[in-house]
């Protein structure tokens, strides 16, 4: 049989001979080296990188030690790992090759050529060399890449933006229109005419303050024939206190803000609203965006720290939290760090940095080293509460309460020692009655003698709670008397506790490994306490001392239990120009200055991403689509900018104008592009650019959930326009609360003027979305948001017809 290949006839026999020669290459290579040399050169590096961290001298996961040949032949819990001379029958090879599960190494399988090396090595007898087994953990770990190729910076997003020359060959005199028209002319597209004044007025009001113009405001604008009538409307709206409510809501989507912790218990955050009000005030005051970001990353590290700047750090802790103690659950601590890195990455830099936790980014030049270097910049952060008092009084209050907490904690520990024997006995009895024998065996074996599997089983079941009445019934009278005396001591101490002043939820540097004892006493073994990751932080550090950051390790394959070397703070390698400082020591020694250095890099003019990303977000909210439509992903798998020169021009102009968001609004809204008609049909335009990427007409946008509710209340006349303050709880039907109210807060209020405030003030509970908002596509409140979805479904129409709130607003409008 013959086939054609590259114009030549080749027999199957010749092809098979060639294939056999290629297949035998590794075997010939192995024979050219000694068996031990093959192990040293080909197998040892792979084992150092991927095997010996979990199956070496220190750790033998699943009982398997690959430290020596004898240990590998003996195998682990599942039998021998290697059968010399038979790779296909060897469990090690089969799991590396994915022939049986779980495929190893976990999370990052070996390359095909490395798998073939193992096949050759085992088939040749699986000979070890004489050197001791080592791992790449600790100070010897060097498996991660430390730099990116120079060509990586050729990608548009990693080049510093330049304010290019404004195109001249157009009929427009506004820079934005000149850039847009140049693209339209290249495609032969005609721009839509200007919309009528009433449409423009409504567009501006809904864009900037999220409320419709009143009849009086409408008449005033329609009758204003002055050449600057439009500019006066823009200035008026930007000066409105309701501007911050509208645009603050956009930022809260980025910040994954909510008023509760989330997860199963969804504990209330009774002071989270202060961060929301900070955001509203920041937009109203046109706080420069670079300062806005700096305060949220490092507001506690500024030269002049205020209550406002401390509240701003709520950005770092705004994500969901689980009600467990951090010192006993390092995975949670790393999940929170990952949440912060993801939010800063996607929300501020437009980069999916979190994808590099376990390995280098699959698509973008983001190194695993970058992920852990940025983690090191924030690693020492802790979440705590700070009194809204002058600093001297605040420190005195915290010192006093800390001393009382220590005394109470010591007494509670004595109570635990009294109860623990009875608690342990009851737990074991429950495990004996409800669980298989192997789980009971794992619990009864001394902790230092348990296998890895038994440790996991024991850890899971020993967290079971025991009802207090059962513990009380089991205790002796003498033990109860001792416990009651200790409880009275706690009551006496609590009687001396000063009244709590207004508190703010902040982030600062401290030791996250310490968690105060705030155990509840409803269910032993399952403390119902508000999670906090430290005592009141480094504010309590001695002025003569100096804060030391806890070591921030590199996690091998992202595993919290597989630590590599300690990492130093640094930033995104591909987006870093020059040598920006990575630590700015604070004169008071209370914080590391690492987060401040991170904030300064984020807001540096030598950062190619931050200004572009924010300008693009603002553009998106005005036009319904960003110049880069993937707002949180400027990477390779994100969308390319439709007008890169315009984006760069706007970014540089934004920085030159002091990072002023209000000036950016003025620039966009005074363009002809913003004032175009939306109802403009042009067949030629549609054929060339159906999706309107070149902005030849204004893109219609549906209001989001909060704005729909606000517009209804404003139109009915029932809206309460007071700004700021604690959240409201609009009425939710009891059947919904009954299904989802076991944990979490919802202070149901009767529909009426008390809850007819703007929707930004509605309580945000992570496990119970306000149903009206959910119907109109409120996004997931647990992560930073790219852009909101817009759906059109029947429940929306039914809600607008039948919802009691809607009917009440309709009656108000009728009366009006």
CSV table of C-alpha atoms in Angstrom, one decimal, residues 31-193:
chain,number,residue,atom,x,y,z
A,31,UNK,CA,21.0,3.3,27.1
A,32,UNK,CA,23.5,6.0,26.0
A,33,UNK,CA,23.5,7.2,29.6
A,34,UNK,CA,23.8,4.9,32.6
A,35,UNK,CA,20.5,4.1,34.3
A,36,UNK,CA,21.5,6.3,37.3
A,37,UNK,CA,22.5,9.2,35.0
A,38,UNK,CA,19.1,9.0,33.3
A,39,UNK,CA,17.4,9.3,36.7
A,40,UNK,CA,19.7,12.2,37.7
A,41,UNK,CA,19.2,14.2,34.5
A,42,UNK,CA,15.6,13.3,33.5
A,43,UNK,CA,13.6,12.0,36.5
A,44,UNK,CA,15.1,13.7,39.6
A,45,UNK,CA,14.3,17.3,38.4
A,46,UNK,CA,10.6,16.3,37.9
A,47,UNK,CA,10.4,14.6,41.3
A,48,UNK,CA,12.0,17.6,43.0
A,49,UNK,CA,9.4,19.8,41.3
A,50,UNK,CA,6.3,17.8,41.6
A,51,UNK,CA,6.6,14.6,43.8
A,52,UNK,CA,8.8,14.9,46.8
A,53,UNK,CA,6.9,17.8,48.4
A,54,UNK,CA,4.1,15.4,49.2
A,55,UNK,CA,5.8,12.0,48.9
A,56,UNK,CA,9.2,12.6,50.4
A,57,UNK,CA,11.0,12.4,53.7
A,58,UNK,CA,8.9,15.0,55.5
A,59,UNK,CA,5.5,14.1,54.2
A,60,UNK,CA,4.2,10.8,52.9
A,61,UNK,CA,0.8,11.6,51.6
A,62,UNK,CA,-1.4,8.4,51.3
A,63,UNK,CA,1.5,6.6,53.0
A,64,UNK,CA,3.6,6.8,49.8
A,65,UNK,CA,7.3,7.7,50.1
A,66,UNK,CA,9.2,8.2,46.8
A,67,UNK,CA,12.3,9.1,48.6
A,68,UNK,CA,14.1,5.9,47.7
A,69,UNK,CA,13.7,2.9,45.4
A,70,UNK,CA,12.9,0.5,48.2
A,71,UNK,CA,10.2,2.9,49.6
A,72,UNK,CA,8.6,3.2,46.2
A,73,UNK,CA,8.6,-0.5,45.6
A,74,UNK,CA,7.0,-1.0,49.1
A,75,UNK,CA,4.4,1.6,48.1
A,76,UNK,CA,1.7,3.3,50.2
A,77,UNK,CA,-1.9,2.7,51.2
A,78,UNK,CA,-2.8,1.6,47.7
A,79,UNK,CA,0.1,-0.8,47.3
A,80,UNK,CA,3.4,-0.7,45.3
A,81,UNK,CA,4.0,2.4,43.3
A,82,UNK,CA,6.4,0.9,40.8
A,83,UNK,CA,6.9,-2.5,39.1
A,84,UNK,CA,10.4,-2.3,37.6
A,85,UNK,CA,10.3,-3.2,33.9
A,86,UNK,CA,6.5,-2.7,33.5
A,87,UNK,CA,5.5,1.0,33.3
A,88,UNK,CA,1.9,0.1,32.2
A,89,UNK,CA,1.4,-1.9,35.4
A,90,UNK,CA,3.0,0.6,37.7
A,91,UNK,CA,0.6,2.8,39.7
A,92,UNK,CA,3.0,5.8,39.6
A,93,UNK,CA,3.1,5.8,35.8
A,94,UNK,CA,-0.7,5.1,35.5
A,95,UNK,CA,-1.6,8.1,37.6
A,96,UNK,CA,1.0,10.3,35.9
A,97,UNK,CA,-0.4,9.4,32.5
A,98,UNK,CA,-4.0,9.7,33.6
A,99,UNK,CA,-4.8,6.0,33.1
A,100,UNK,CA,-6.3,6.0,36.6
A,101,UNK,CA,-7.2,8.7,39.0
A,102,UNK,CA,-6.5,10.9,40.6
A,103,UNK,CA,-4.1,12.1,37.9
A,104,UNK,CA,-0.8,13.3,39.4
A,105,UNK,CA,0.5,15.9,40.1
A,106,UNK,CA,-2.8,17.3,41.3
A,107,UNK,CA,-3.9,20.3,39.3
A,108,UNK,CA,-1.0,20.5,36.9
A,109,UNK,CA,-0.4,17.3,34.9
A,110,UNK,CA,3.0,16.6,33.5
A,111,UNK,CA,3.8,17.3,29.9
A,112,UNK,CA,3.6,14.3,27.5
A,113,UNK,CA,7.4,14.2,27.1
A,114,UNK,CA,7.9,14.0,30.9
A,115,UNK,CA,5.4,11.2,31.1
A,116,UNK,CA,7.4,9.3,28.4
A,117,UNK,CA,10.5,9.8,30.4
A,118,UNK,CA,8.9,8.0,33.3
A,119,UNK,CA,7.8,5.2,31.0
A,120,UNK,CA,11.3,4.7,29.7
A,121,UNK,CA,12.8,4.9,33.2
A,122,UNK,CA,10.4,2.3,34.7
A,123,UNK,CA,10.7,0.0,31.8
A,124,UNK,CA,14.5,0.2,32.2
A,125,UNK,CA,14.3,-1.0,35.8
A,126,UNK,CA,13.5,2.2,37.7
A,127,UNK,CA,17.0,2.8,39.0
A,128,UNK,CA,17.7,5.7,41.5
A,129,UNK,CA,20.9,7.6,41.7
A,130,UNK,CA,22.9,7.8,45.0
A,131,UNK,CA,22.1,11.4,45.9
A,132,UNK,CA,19.6,12.1,48.6
A,133,UNK,CA,16.0,13.1,47.7
A,134,UNK,CA,15.4,16.9,47.9
A,135,UNK,CA,12.4,19.1,47.4
A,136,UNK,CA,12.1,22.5,45.9
A,137,UNK,CA,10.3,23.7,49.0
A,138,UNK,CA,11.8,26.1,51.5
A,139,UNK,CA,14.9,28.2,50.6
A,140,UNK,CA,15.9,25.8,47.8
A,141,UNK,CA,12.6,26.3,45.8
A,142,UNK,CA,13.4,27.8,42.4
A,143,UNK,CA,10.8,26.3,40.2
A,144,UNK,CA,8.9,29.5,39.4
A,145,UNK,CA,9.7,31.8,36.5
A,146,UNK,CA,11.0,35.2,37.7
A,147,UNK,CA,10.7,37.3,34.5
A,148,UNK,CA,8.8,37.6,31.3
A,149,UNK,CA,10.2,37.9,27.8
A,150,UNK,CA,10.7,41.4,26.5
A,151,UNK,CA,8.3,40.7,23.7
A,152,UNK,CA,5.5,40.3,26.3
A,153,UNK,CA,5.4,44.1,26.7
A,154,UNK,CA,4.6,44.5,23.0
A,155,UNK,CA,1.0,43.7,23.8
A,156,UNK,CA,-1.0,46.9,23.7
A,157,UNK,CA,-2.2,46.9,27.4
A,158,UNK,CA,1.3,46.6,28.8
A,159,UNK,CA,2.6,49.6,26.8
A,160,UNK,CA,2.4,53.0,28.5
A,161,UNK,CA,-0.4,55.0,27.0
A,162,UNK,CA,0.6,58.0,24.8
A,163,UNK,CA,-1.4,61.0,24.0
A,164,UNK,CA,-1.3,60.8,20.3
A,165,UNK,CA,-2.0,63.5,17.8
A,166,UNK,CA,-5.7,64.2,17.4
A,167,UNK,CA,-6.9,63.4,13.8
A,168,UNK,CA,-7.4,66.5,11.7
A,169,UNK,CA,-9.2,65.3,8.6
A,170,UNK,CA,-12.6,65.3,10.2
A,171,UNK,CA,-15.5,67.8,10.5
A,172,UNK,CA,-15.5,67.7,14.3
A,173,UNK,CA,-13.5,69.9,16.7
A,174,UNK,CA,-14.0,67.7,19.8
A,175,UNK,CA,-11.0,65.3,20.3
A,176,UNK,CA,-13.3,62.3,21.1
A,177,UNK,CA,-15.4,62.9,17.9
A,178,UNK,CA,-12.2,63.3,15.8
A,179,UNK,CA,-10.9,59.9,16.8
A,180,UNK,CA,-14.3,58.3,16.3
A,181,UNK,CA,-15.0,60.0,13.0
A,182,UNK,CA,-11.6,58.9,11.6
A,183,UNK,CA,-12.6,55.2,12.1
A,184,UNK,CA,-16.1,55.8,10.7
A,185,UNK,CA,-14.6,57.4,7.5
A,186,UNK,CA,-12.3,54.4,7.0
A,187,UNK,CA,-15.4,52.2,6.9
A,188,UNK,CA,-17.7,54.7,5.0
A,189,UNK,CA,-20.0,55.0,8.0
A,190,UNK,CA,-22.2,58.1,8.6
A,191,UNK,CA,-22.8,59.4,12.1
A,192,UNK,CA,-26.3,59.9,13.4
A,193,UNK,CA,-27.7,63.4,14.0
